[in-house]
Amino acid sequence: MMVLQFNRHFQKVAILSTLFLCTTLLYFHQSPIPYIRHQIPQLSSSSSSGHVAQTSEGYSIKPLVYIFPQYYVFEDNNILHGENFTEWVNVKKVTHNAFGLETIRPHESIGFYNGLEFRTRERQGRFLRDHGFYGAVFHHYWFAGRPVMEHVIQKMLEDGEPNIPFMLSWANEPWSARWDGSGGNGKVLIAQEYGLQVAWRKHFDWLLPFFRHPKYIRSNGRIQFVVYNPTHIGHIGPQMFAAWRQWAVEEGLGGMDIIETRWGEGSDKGPDSWEGYPPDAVNEFAPHAGGRDQATFSSLKKMTRVYHRGTLACWDTTPRHPTDHLAVSLPTCHPRTWQHHLVEMFRKIKSEPNPIGSENFFFVNALNEWGEGNSIEPSAQFGDGYGVAMKNALELSEKEHVWADISNGLSLVRDQEIAAVMEKKADACVLIRASPDNSEDKVFKLSAMLRSLQAQHNQNWRAVVFQSDRATFPELPVLVTRALDARVKHVEVSKDVVIPMPEGEDASFLATDWVIRELSTLSPGCASARYLLVTDGSNTYESSAFDSLSGSQDLIGLNVESRQHIWDHPKLQNKAWESRCSLLQEPGLNLCSASTPTLATFDLSATFFNLGKFQAENHSFDRVFHDFPRPQGGGFAEYLINERKWSFAPPQGNECHVRHNPAYSSCLKTGNFWFDSPVFKEMGCYSTTNLMRLFEKTSPLLEVLDLEFFRQNGYCVRYKEEAYARMLASSGSV
């Protein structure tokens, strides 16, 4: 009996232990859904079918995230900021920013944690590993011969957590009362002094235990050390760094690379100390490199041969500036837009990688800058959405983007194929009307348009790129050259062609007509093509767009998504306030519609013209857009069908062929968002900067916009209900 009772007791203990273990595992491997207050990206399926890009053996993207340590009590802070000060003191001071949005706060699952505790650091390491990060960059503080706020990284040496590869970034600015290194009215709390060789060696020796750690990050066998503000060090920097490199070799570390952080937002100018002493490598630390608007980050030009790109999650310094009116906030941050932004950044890295052997680090600011509203850790507002966005973006890039070494290898074959295509009569001549709005620092780039042509199933096309206006655009011939495609030619429109400034929405087609007249000289391959396509440098084409050119019709239509088509879409005509933005996400909604030869549905960029017939009948686009009633393109198409008896072939199926940008779906893919305004001129694709510029005079804090709705969905902005009602009333729509 005693044995039986013992066995029953043992069974109960075993069952309880098993339940406890299962509960623990579920906690650590839970879905992101329990975290969230708003919609966030969901983890993509790793088993999803589709094209998978070839993998490079010599390259990889290694995301690194900055970790800020000021989440525990230490003596310097007690003296400088008051007893028991941590960054949480700032975070808890405020609840909302100037835009009326909640300042982000840690999710209850992590709370206002102690950064020194083992479980905090273990959790952070697990979060980063689980979401695709390669490693961490710890801010390291050293002032005038001594470390400050060093306890977190010292703990890491002791117990190994966070268990992830790491490097150090020397935050070498003075410690100031304004939290920005400037001193704020001259108030410097801890000054920065660099000293000479003895001071340099003391600093280096203190760093040695970290450099010797097996998880310290290397590239080409050399340890990597970041210097946050090389300008502040000045001309003593090159000598200091040279000494450190030498000591790293002498200490058996294999050498050292100093990664110097880029400043100046979009400026290409580096510190004066770089003259004659080029840096080993440069990294981007947003917002110092590129500003705060992620839309422009991928357009930053590389400053050195080894160059590491970077980004931020968001920006809101309200916790650090609750009353002094110095806070800077971004009102439209969301993991969903961030994921699309990351995909574009990874495409850029893969197209312009560092030399083989050098790593391609990607510096993310930050894991936990809660006082700057810039944290990818789980938050009350977004859960683990930023972590999920990173993991998804890495997987998407792996499927969609090819590294430069593979692209170069494929180019040898492609060039031979293009040479064979060039011997044939082209199916399509594509005239691309470019402007400075298609430069690399804009949302809809000419380079994206050219890549979409190169991805066509039907490769038998030629293209002529020209400027449709007289604005300054020196980058244009460079962009065409970088396409590395013999089918694409840049031409300069004769200065004899007088191109007037457009009036209102009228566009001049004088340059287009000149190119068509001179085609046989400018591009004989284009001149002999069967079909003509006139488009803009902002548009993009799906790979099946040119598949229908085997017929004999005079006009061939494509399915197109455009701002105009969205405005006219029959399923988007509900003007009720609650339908704004929401209808765009309706399941099964097809935003593409056919370009047909009617006033209401014609789209020039989605229609192929019989080129020989167009020239033989002496048509002119400029006459069209002056002589025909609005919309002129549709009127011209009706004229060709009804008066000139041209034949027409509609698109087959519902597959979208053209994104006449700004289009909704391509807008989201750029990492930007849609503004679903009831005013046609306002409706469209926006970055944070452009949205604030639109309202800078009438509503500088965006009081009329429903920003909380954007936080809930992350793809679309709309007016607040009361502002929307006023607009409809003033326009007579109600």
XYZ file of C-alpha atoms in Angstrom:
734
model
C 0.000 0.000 0.000
C 2.813 2.407 0.848
C 4.427 1.639 -2.498
C 1.117 2.318 -4.288
C 0.663 5.632 -2.473
C 4.243 6.578 -3.305
C 3.686 5.776 -6.971
C 0.510 7.880 -7.045
C 2.350 10.743 -5.396
C 5.174 10.396 -7.892
C 2.683 10.416 -10.790
C 1.116 13.657 -9.521
C 4.528 15.279 -9.211
C 5.457 14.101 -12.714
C 2.218 15.461 -14.177
C 2.640 18.827 -12.452
C 6.264 19.021 -13.575
C 5.280 18.267 -17.147
C 2.571 20.954 -17.091
C 5.041 23.462 -15.675
C 7.600 22.619 -18.358
C 5.014 22.953 -21.148
C 3.818 26.275 -19.758
C 7.386 27.551 -19.608
C 8.089 26.500 -23.184
C 4.892 28.138 -24.379
C 5.921 31.350 -22.638
C 9.309 31.445 -24.300
C 8.040 30.446 -27.737
C 4.736 32.265 -27.751
C 3.245 33.792 -30.877
C 3.742 37.530 -31.280
C -0.037 38.019 -31.106
C -0.363 38.237 -27.264
C 2.010 41.201 -27.205
C 0.227 43.490 -29.572
C -2.126 46.394 -29.118
C -2.026 47.332 -32.812
C -1.652 45.359 -36.020
C 1.898 44.240 -36.719
C 3.551 42.053 -39.348
C 3.016 38.344 -38.774
C 5.825 35.865 -39.261
C 5.976 34.753 -42.881
C 5.794 31.053 -43.624
C 9.220 29.575 -44.253
C 7.598 26.956 -46.453
C 5.956 29.411 -48.814
C 6.490 28.674 -52.461
C 7.851 31.054 -55.040
C 11.116 32.194 -56.561
C 14.145 31.853 -54.330
C 17.194 33.921 -55.220
C 20.530 32.197 -55.473
C 22.594 32.334 -52.294
C 26.103 33.777 -52.263
C 28.820 31.885 -50.441
C 30.953 34.995 -50.018
C 28.374 37.407 -48.665
C 25.781 37.695 -45.930
C 23.871 40.500 -44.233
C 24.566 40.600 -40.510
C 22.109 42.844 -38.646
C 23.517 44.385 -35.474
C 21.508 46.368 -32.942
C 22.732 49.027 -30.527
C 22.128 48.328 -26.834
C 21.863 51.265 -24.434
C 22.885 50.362 -20.853
C 21.339 53.101 -18.678
C 18.711 50.906 -16.992
C 20.286 50.344 -13.595
C 21.472 52.512 -10.724
C 25.146 53.501 -10.598
C 27.141 56.131 -8.756
C 27.776 58.633 -11.562
C 24.070 58.948 -12.280
C 23.265 59.313 -8.598
C 25.653 62.273 -8.455
C 24.711 63.869 -11.776
C 20.962 63.262 -11.965
C 19.833 62.370 -8.483
C 19.570 59.272 -6.341
C 18.408 56.098 -8.124
C 18.267 57.743 -11.542
C 17.930 55.456 -14.576
C 16.544 56.031 -18.075
C 13.206 54.803 -16.760
C 12.890 58.029 -14.747
C 12.710 59.961 -18.033
C 10.385 57.438 -19.667
C 7.893 57.533 -16.777
C 7.687 61.354 -16.791
C 5.518 61.522 -19.913
C 2.664 59.624 -21.496
C 2.072 61.497 -24.775
C 4.100 63.502 -27.287
C 3.289 66.754 -29.073
C 1.242 64.902 -31.706
C -1.041 63.505 -29.018
C 0.292 59.978 -29.446
C 1.305 57.731 -26.592
C 5.025 57.611 -26.033
C 6.089 54.007 -26.412
C 6.531 51.987 -23.242
C 7.848 48.510 -22.551
C 5.364 45.690 -22.757
C 4.273 44.267 -19.411
C 6.136 41.055 -20.238
C 9.458 42.909 -19.873
C 8.437 45.852 -17.698
C 10.759 48.590 -16.443
C 13.578 46.105 -16.119
C 16.970 46.243 -14.449
C 19.556 46.044 -17.231
C 22.087 44.390 -14.925
C 19.940 41.394 -14.093
C 20.849 38.094 -15.690
C 17.290 37.376 -16.806
C 17.069 40.752 -18.593
C 20.247 40.181 -20.558
C 19.359 36.552 -21.262
C 15.945 37.629 -22.579
C 17.470 40.310 -24.794
C 19.902 37.846 -26.315
C 17.131 35.343 -26.977
C 14.945 38.038 -28.561
C 17.718 39.024 -30.944
C 18.609 35.462 -31.913
C 14.963 34.558 -32.465
C 14.397 37.489 -34.802
C 17.351 37.191 -37.143
C 19.898 39.545 -35.594
C 23.508 38.490 -35.879
C 24.781 40.466 -32.925
C 24.770 43.531 -30.714
C 26.678 46.804 -30.499
C 27.113 47.983 -26.915
C 27.548 51.677 -26.256
C 30.847 51.997 -24.390
C 31.669 55.071 -22.279
C 35.207 56.167 -21.439
C 35.977 59.648 -20.167
C 39.409 61.004 -19.310
C 40.968 57.714 -18.325
C 38.069 55.851 -16.725
C 35.006 53.851 -17.771
C 31.469 54.992 -17.005
C 28.258 52.923 -17.086
C 30.351 49.829 -17.805
C 28.615 47.393 -15.479
C 26.343 45.745 -18.069
C 29.184 44.730 -20.371
C 31.268 43.696 -17.370
C 28.436 41.388 -16.321
C 28.431 39.957 -19.843
C 32.079 39.000 -19.402
C 31.203 37.237 -16.167
C 28.186 35.185 -17.226
C 28.003 35.335 -21.022
C 24.618 37.036 -21.377
C 23.378 38.258 -23.730
C 24.742 35.187 -25.483
C 25.255 36.755 -28.903
C 28.201 38.104 -30.952
C 28.999 41.690 -30.028
C 31.218 44.690 -30.637
C 31.694 47.950 -28.750
C 30.946 51.480 -29.912
C 32.808 54.218 -28.068
C 30.248 56.953 -27.356
C 33.042 59.482 -27.161
C 31.067 62.719 -26.895
C 31.024 64.678 -23.616
C 28.263 63.617 -21.248
C 25.887 66.557 -21.339
C 22.735 67.668 -19.579
C 20.894 67.729 -22.905
C 21.657 64.057 -23.686
C 23.080 64.938 -27.090
C 26.772 65.554 -26.436
C 26.414 69.293 -27.043
C 26.546 70.374 -23.455
C 23.270 72.304 -23.605
C 24.035 75.927 -22.671
C 27.571 74.856 -21.843
C 26.526 72.385 -19.156
C 28.854 69.420 -19.573
C 28.467 66.820 -16.852
C 31.537 64.718 -17.697
C 34.098 66.214 -20.075
C 35.908 64.158 -22.696
C 39.706 64.227 -22.825
C 41.726 62.002 -25.157
C 45.261 62.451 -23.837
C 48.266 60.946 -25.618
C 49.894 57.503 -25.902
C 49.759 56.644 -22.198
C 46.038 57.472 -22.055
C 45.396 55.575 -25.286
C 47.173 52.497 -23.960
C 45.248 52.610 -20.697
C 41.983 52.667 -22.630
C 43.138 49.862 -24.937
C 44.216 47.659 -22.034
C 40.847 48.103 -20.354
C 39.168 46.956 -23.595
C 41.411 43.889 -24.023
C 39.209 41.415 -22.093
C 36.331 42.268 -24.432
C 38.495 42.014 -27.539
C 39.664 38.564 -26.395
C 36.123 37.316 -25.825
C 35.269 34.463 -28.234
C 32.080 36.230 -29.301
C 33.717 39.560 -30.097
C 32.911 40.367 -33.737
C 35.604 40.235 -36.395
C 35.820 40.930 -40.111
C 38.641 39.571 -42.228
C 40.108 38.233 -38.999
C 40.307 41.682 -37.398
C 38.337 42.850 -34.365
C 35.840 45.634 -35.078
C 35.603 48.750 -32.904
C 33.178 51.609 -33.565
C 33.906 55.265 -32.821
C 30.652 57.158 -32.509
C 31.830 60.712 -33.218
C 35.186 60.833 -35.046
C 34.834 64.578 -35.609
C 35.009 65.214 -31.861
C 38.365 63.413 -31.628
C 39.731 65.611 -34.380
C 43.166 65.294 -35.940
C 44.532 63.235 -33.061
C 42.252 60.416 -34.157
C 44.397 58.921 -36.955
C 47.404 58.624 -34.598
C 45.328 57.090 -31.813
C 43.748 54.576 -34.181
C 47.104 53.672 -35.714
C 48.452 52.905 -32.223
C 45.431 50.739 -31.420
C 45.810 48.799 -34.674
C 49.458 48.142 -33.861
C 48.708 47.007 -30.309
C 45.905 44.754 -31.569
C 48.442 42.930 -33.756
C 51.019 42.749 -30.963
C 48.399 41.312 -28.605
C 47.631 38.506 -31.048
C 44.180 39.814 -31.970
C 44.845 39.686 -35.712
C 44.477 43.441 -36.117
C 41.733 45.983 -35.611
C 39.382 47.927 -37.876
C 38.096 51.258 -36.617
C 34.542 51.754 -37.896
C 33.926 55.499 -37.849
C 30.293 56.570 -37.651
C 28.902 58.841 -40.345
C 27.405 62.180 -39.366
C 25.909 65.128 -41.238
C 22.592 63.499 -42.184
C 22.751 63.335 -46.011
C 26.047 65.181 -46.414
C 28.843 63.354 -48.235
C 31.517 65.310 -46.346
C 33.468 63.444 -43.691
C 35.594 64.805 -40.844
C 38.658 66.883 -41.753
C 40.792 64.207 -40.081
C 39.946 61.799 -42.928
C 42.017 63.857 -45.372
C 45.060 61.703 -45.974
C 43.846 59.137 -43.426
C 40.867 57.316 -44.936
C 38.907 55.310 -42.374
C 39.048 51.512 -42.257
C 35.260 51.472 -42.517
C 32.262 53.751 -42.015
C 28.856 52.887 -40.591
C 25.519 54.651 -40.647
C 23.967 55.547 -37.314
C 20.509 56.982 -37.906
C 19.491 59.734 -37.496
C 23.011 61.200 -37.765
C 23.349 59.597 -41.205
C 20.337 60.238 -43.396
C 18.161 62.158 -40.952
C 14.985 60.705 -39.462
C 13.044 59.882 -42.634
C 13.666 56.274 -43.587
C 12.452 56.901 -47.140
C 15.832 58.366 -48.104
C 18.185 55.994 -46.288
C 18.831 53.639 -49.207
C 19.881 56.574 -51.405
C 22.856 57.537 -49.227
C 26.078 57.205 -51.200
C 28.853 55.024 -49.858
C 31.721 57.064 -48.429
C 34.343 54.321 -48.230
C 35.106 50.970 -49.821
C 33.968 49.170 -46.664
C 30.672 50.782 -45.752
C 27.983 49.484 -43.396
C 24.429 50.735 -43.801
C 22.034 51.333 -40.949
C 18.617 52.537 -39.862
C 16.474 53.409 -36.856
C 13.119 52.122 -35.661
C 11.538 55.465 -34.740
C 12.337 58.743 -32.985
C 10.596 60.533 -30.133
C 12.728 62.395 -27.592
C 9.757 63.614 -25.544
C 10.903 61.622 -22.446
C 14.224 63.485 -22.455
C 12.679 66.874 -23.224
C 9.285 66.917 -21.513
C 9.129 70.684 -20.922
C 11.922 72.466 -22.833
C 10.237 72.256 -26.275
C 13.316 70.570 -27.758
C 11.665 67.189 -28.315
C 11.624 65.797 -31.851
C 9.013 63.167 -32.691
C 8.126 61.071 -35.714
C 4.350 60.542 -35.801
C 4.184 57.739 -38.379
C 6.374 54.883 -37.144
C 5.130 51.331 -37.460
C 6.673 47.839 -37.775
C 4.740 47.279 -41.007
C 6.336 50.204 -42.854
C 9.663 49.340 -41.210
C 9.589 45.833 -42.682
C 9.193 47.187 -46.222
C 11.943 49.712 -45.552
C 14.286 46.937 -44.406
C 13.654 44.916 -47.566
C 14.708 47.908 -49.681
C 17.810 48.444 -47.534
C 18.811 44.795 -47.941
C 18.351 45.065 -51.715
C 20.704 48.042 -51.706
C 23.313 46.199 -49.634
C 23.214 43.166 -51.917
C 23.567 45.317 -55.033
C 26.586 47.225 -53.627
C 28.250 44.885 -51.108
C 31.548 45.385 -49.374
C 34.584 43.597 -50.852
C 34.497 39.814 -50.484
C 35.984 38.926 -47.119
C 34.624 42.046 -45.445
C 31.360 41.665 -43.612
C 28.171 43.537 -44.515
C 26.971 44.670 -41.114
C 23.630 46.448 -40.825
C 23.486 48.776 -37.810
C 20.041 49.187 -36.223
C 19.416 51.952 -33.737
C 18.261 50.607 -31.243
C 17.186 47.704 -29.070
C 16.208 49.862 -26.112
C 16.519 53.626 -26.543
C 13.229 54.085 -24.705
C 14.079 57.681 -23.822
C 14.308 58.452 -27.542
C 11.179 56.502 -28.519
C 13.450 54.226 -30.512
C 13.165 50.641 -29.350
C 12.599 47.321 -31.112
C 12.085 45.485 -27.827
C 8.483 44.439 -27.131
C 6.389 47.523 -26.452
C 2.856 48.044 -25.191
C 2.000 49.610 -28.548
C 3.606 47.206 -31.041
C 4.511 44.051 -29.135
C 7.434 42.286 -30.793
C 6.419 43.707 -34.183
C 9.815 45.204 -34.941
C 11.539 41.898 -34.282
C 9.048 40.085 -36.511
C 9.578 42.745 -39.200
C 13.336 42.107 -39.181
C 12.927 38.347 -39.484
C 10.391 38.689 -42.292
C 12.527 41.209 -44.170
C 15.565 38.936 -44.079
C 13.500 36.041 -45.436
C 11.923 38.172 -48.163
C 15.287 39.522 -49.254
C 16.698 36.006 -49.359
C 13.951 35.071 -51.834
C 13.872 38.239 -53.918
C 17.355 39.744 -54.074
C 20.555 38.494 -55.654
C 24.014 39.386 -54.374
C 26.320 41.292 -56.713
C 28.744 38.386 -57.232
C 25.935 36.138 -58.459
C 24.497 38.992 -60.518
C 27.911 39.542 -62.116
C 28.155 35.865 -62.963
C 24.675 35.838 -64.460
C 25.473 39.011 -66.398
C 27.989 37.188 -68.571
C 25.220 34.908 -69.775
C 22.670 37.723 -69.882
C 24.906 39.939 -72.016
C 25.224 37.132 -74.542
C 21.462 36.703 -74.547
C 20.946 40.449 -74.966
C 23.397 40.485 -77.875
C 21.278 37.800 -79.544
C 18.086 39.766 -78.815
C 19.614 42.909 -80.315
C 19.860 41.091 -83.651
C 16.081 40.685 -83.760
C 13.341 43.150 -84.476
C 12.183 44.475 -81.098
C 8.673 43.795 -79.876
C 8.528 47.060 -77.928
C 10.209 50.433 -77.896
C 9.837 51.959 -74.438
C 10.194 55.717 -74.182
C 10.916 56.682 -70.569
C 10.178 60.272 -69.633
C 12.519 60.950 -66.704
C 12.755 63.891 -64.341
C 14.563 64.785 -61.106
C 11.562 63.256 -59.306
C 13.021 59.886 -60.345
C 16.452 60.392 -58.758
C 17.812 57.935 -56.202
C 16.754 60.039 -53.218
C 13.097 59.999 -54.294
C 10.457 57.381 -53.479
C 9.855 56.186 -57.049
C 13.238 55.822 -58.669
C 14.263 55.453 -62.300
C 16.553 52.612 -61.245
C 13.509 50.649 -60.003
C 11.751 51.270 -63.295
C 14.738 49.946 -65.289
C 15.002 46.883 -63.051
C 11.349 46.130 -63.769
C 12.056 46.183 -67.510
C 15.038 43.888 -67.093
C 12.837 41.405 -65.217
C 10.403 40.980 -68.119
C 9.672 37.452 -69.386
C 9.788 38.930 -72.885
C 13.299 40.341 -73.139
C 12.896 41.584 -76.718
C 12.534 45.285 -76.011
C 14.562 48.492 -76.346
C 14.349 51.614 -74.207
C 15.221 55.265 -74.647
C 15.521 57.390 -71.519
C 15.275 61.142 -71.873
C 14.435 64.143 -69.748
C 10.962 65.491 -70.371
C 11.703 68.884 -68.799
C 14.623 71.292 -68.486
C 15.190 70.859 -64.762
C 18.695 70.060 -63.563
C 19.213 66.295 -63.469
C 22.948 65.518 -63.869
C 22.441 62.087 -62.321
C 20.322 60.845 -65.252
C 23.058 59.532 -67.602
C 24.784 57.896 -64.633
C 21.609 56.028 -63.656
C 21.215 54.742 -67.214
C 24.849 53.666 -67.399
C 24.578 51.778 -64.114
C 21.770 49.676 -65.549
C 24.509 47.897 -67.539
C 22.119 47.046 -70.347
C 22.801 47.575 -74.052
C 19.058 47.799 -74.695
C 18.751 51.003 -72.643
C 20.007 54.256 -74.116
C 20.078 57.760 -72.710
C 19.543 60.626 -75.139
C 19.661 64.362 -74.622
C 16.797 66.282 -76.156
C 18.013 68.919 -78.579
C 18.317 72.374 -77.107
C 16.401 73.613 -80.133
C 13.285 71.994 -78.673
C 11.531 74.639 -76.603
C 9.954 72.912 -73.612
C 7.634 75.269 -71.720
C 7.002 74.956 -68.030
C 3.873 72.866 -67.417
C 0.780 74.864 -66.517
C -1.220 73.295 -63.718
C -1.634 69.616 -64.468
C -0.765 69.993 -68.142
C 2.324 68.090 -69.187
C 4.494 68.941 -72.165
C 5.093 66.160 -74.678
C 7.315 68.216 -77.003
C 10.389 66.267 -75.907
C 8.539 62.980 -76.444
C 7.503 63.964 -79.967
C 11.063 65.002 -80.797
C 12.416 61.630 -79.645
C 9.830 59.774 -81.767
C 10.727 61.839 -84.836
C 14.448 61.212 -84.337
C 14.178 57.544 -83.318
C 15.859 56.151 -86.417
C 18.963 58.177 -85.554
C 18.808 57.960 -81.760
C 18.011 54.246 -81.499
C 17.513 52.248 -84.706
C 16.496 49.226 -82.637
C 13.698 51.213 -81.057
C 12.679 52.778 -84.370
C 12.017 49.359 -85.933
C 10.048 47.962 -82.989
C 6.504 46.712 -83.476
C 5.004 48.595 -80.552
C 5.579 51.874 -78.754
C 5.134 52.355 -75.002
C 5.374 55.853 -73.512
C 5.855 55.880 -69.764
C 7.416 57.796 -66.879
C 10.545 57.056 -64.874
C 8.488 56.527 -61.727
C 6.425 53.610 -63.052
C 7.191 49.910 -62.692
C 6.093 46.872 -64.694
C 5.383 43.344 -63.554
C 7.381 40.630 -65.307
C 4.386 39.526 -67.438
C 3.636 43.004 -68.810
C 5.220 42.392 -72.233
C 3.850 38.866 -72.707
C 0.939 39.980 -74.885
C 2.918 41.518 -77.775
C 2.610 38.571 -80.151
C -0.720 39.671 -81.641
C -1.524 42.014 -84.521
C -3.778 44.579 -82.842
C -2.973 48.280 -83.116
C -3.530 49.020 -79.423
C -2.852 46.590 -76.572
C -4.065 47.415 -73.087
C -2.595 46.351 -69.760
C -4.029 46.134 -66.275
C -2.836 49.118 -64.306
C -2.933 50.352 -60.732
C -2.736 54.112 -60.385
C -3.809 56.915 -58.117
C -6.519 57.890 -60.623
C -7.806 54.330 -60.877
C -7.994 54.091 -57.088
C -9.912 57.376 -56.980
C -12.383 56.078 -59.589
C -12.559 52.486 -58.311
C -16.246 51.450 -58.051
C -15.670 49.635 -54.753
C -13.976 52.669 -53.174
C -16.768 55.173 -53.665
C -18.104 54.952 -50.115
C -17.251 58.417 -48.815
C -18.182 57.705 -45.199
C -15.385 58.614 -42.793
C -15.046 55.140 -41.308
C -14.483 53.686 -44.802
C -11.386 55.811 -45.455
C -8.291 53.586 -45.545
C -10.308 50.584 -44.369
C -11.698 49.761 -47.814
C -8.182 49.607 -49.238
C -7.552 46.549 -47.094
C -10.729 44.699 -48.013
C -9.934 41.025 -48.749
C -9.999 40.253 -52.457
C -10.010 43.908 -53.537
C -8.266 44.246 -56.917
C -6.872 47.745 -57.292
C -5.851 47.103 -60.899
C -8.172 47.783 -63.815
C -7.799 47.553 -67.558
C -6.515 50.408 -69.679
C -9.058 50.628 -72.493
C -9.617 53.247 -75.236
C -12.248 55.279 -73.385
C -12.191 58.635 -71.652
C -12.627 57.084 -68.224
C -10.255 54.111 -68.344
C -7.320 54.897 -70.649
C -3.796 55.011 -69.210
C -0.935 55.981 -71.515
C 1.682 54.075 -69.522
C -0.443 50.911 -69.766
C -1.085 50.913 -73.510
C 1.084 49.724 -76.408
C 0.733 51.607 -79.731
C 1.469 50.219 -83.175
C 4.643 52.221 -83.743
C 4.737 52.036 -87.551
C 1.127 53.116 -87.837
C 1.589 55.885 -85.272
C 4.450 57.342 -87.296
C 2.794 56.801 -90.678
C -0.297 58.721 -89.580
C 1.914 61.507 -88.192
C 0.420 61.591 -84.714
C 1.773 63.918 -82.048
C 1.360 63.477 -78.308
C 1.783 67.175 -77.701
C -1.105 67.955 -80.063
C -3.131 65.285 -78.288
C -2.672 66.900 -74.907
C -3.584 70.319 -76.256
C -6.350 69.555 -78.762
C -8.341 66.763 -77.150
C -10.770 67.256 -74.252
C -9.835 66.041 -70.806
C -8.764 63.419 -70.113
C -6.793 63.885 -73.306
C -5.238 60.429 -73.454
C -8.628 58.767 -73.369
C -9.950 61.159 -75.992
C -7.030 60.349 -78.272
C -7.559 56.612 -77.801
C -11.254 56.950 -78.670
C -10.274 58.939 -81.757
C -7.886 56.203 -82.899
C -10.564 53.533 -82.466
C -13.543 55.443 -83.845
C -12.009 57.699 -86.497
C -8.808 55.936 -87.548
C -10.283 52.443 -87.092
C -7.429 51.104 -84.974
C -7.975 47.673 -83.494
C -7.706 47.042 -79.762
C -6.789 44.024 -77.635
C -7.838 44.208 -73.963
C -5.650 42.646 -71.275
C -6.218 39.005 -70.488
C -7.114 38.089 -66.916
C -6.944 40.212 -63.763
C -3.202 40.099 -63.166
C -1.736 43.549 -62.604
C 0.861 44.622 -65.179
C 1.708 48.249 -64.386
C 2.115 50.356 -61.267
C 1.501 53.890 -62.477
C 3.085 55.542 -59.482
C 2.232 56.758 -57.015
C 0.212 53.548 -56.701
C -1.003 52.207 -53.390
C 0.696 48.787 -53.406
C 4.064 50.056 -54.646
C 3.881 52.893 -52.125
C 3.710 50.429 -49.242
C 6.604 48.400 -50.663
C 8.844 51.463 -50.504
C 8.336 51.678 -46.735
C 6.037 54.687 -47.020
C 2.296 54.991 -46.384
C -0.890 56.105 -48.109
C -2.893 59.223 -47.271
C -6.536 58.485 -48.108
C -7.663 62.060 -48.387
C -11.034 63.074 -49.881
C -9.074 65.683 -51.872
C -7.549 64.166 -55.016
C -4.489 66.428 -54.973
C -3.687 65.308 -51.423
C -4.373 61.592 -51.826
C -1.262 59.544 -52.458
C 2.023 58.159 -51.174
C 3.851 59.963 -48.371
C 6.924 59.751 -46.255
C 6.838 61.281 -42.779
C 8.684 64.367 -44.001
C 6.362 64.928 -46.948
C 3.247 64.537 -44.822
C 4.487 67.092 -42.297
C 5.451 69.426 -45.129
C 1.906 69.218 -46.512
C 0.448 70.464 -43.221
C 3.280 72.657 -41.937
C 1.279 75.879 -42.387
C -2.257 74.703 -41.625
C -1.752 71.995 -38.999
C 1.911 71.712 -37.977
C 1.215 69.115 -35.283
C -1.095 67.197 -37.625
C -4.048 67.843 -35.318
C -6.488 67.189 -38.175
C -5.153 63.673 -38.850
C -6.206 60.424 -37.221
C -2.691 59.358 -36.256
C -3.964 56.824 -33.755
C -5.660 55.006 -36.633
C -2.300 54.796 -38.409
C -0.764 53.301 -35.290
C -3.438 50.633 -35.418
C -2.837 49.638 -39.040
C 0.532 50.936 -40.235
C -0.352 51.472 -43.887
C -2.722 54.417 -44.231
C -3.433 57.873 -42.764
C -6.820 59.592 -42.800
C -8.400 62.756 -41.443
C -10.040 62.795 -38.031
C -13.800 62.439 -38.200
C -14.607 66.039 -37.297
C -12.056 67.458 -39.752
C -13.374 65.137 -42.454
C -16.954 66.306 -41.836
C -15.881 69.961 -42.101
C -14.130 69.296 -45.409
C -17.163 67.591 -46.910
C -19.473 70.342 -45.683
C -17.301 73.119 -47.126
C -17.087 71.316 -50.468
C -20.846 70.771 -50.660
C -20.497 66.995 -50.687
C -22.937 66.577 -47.798
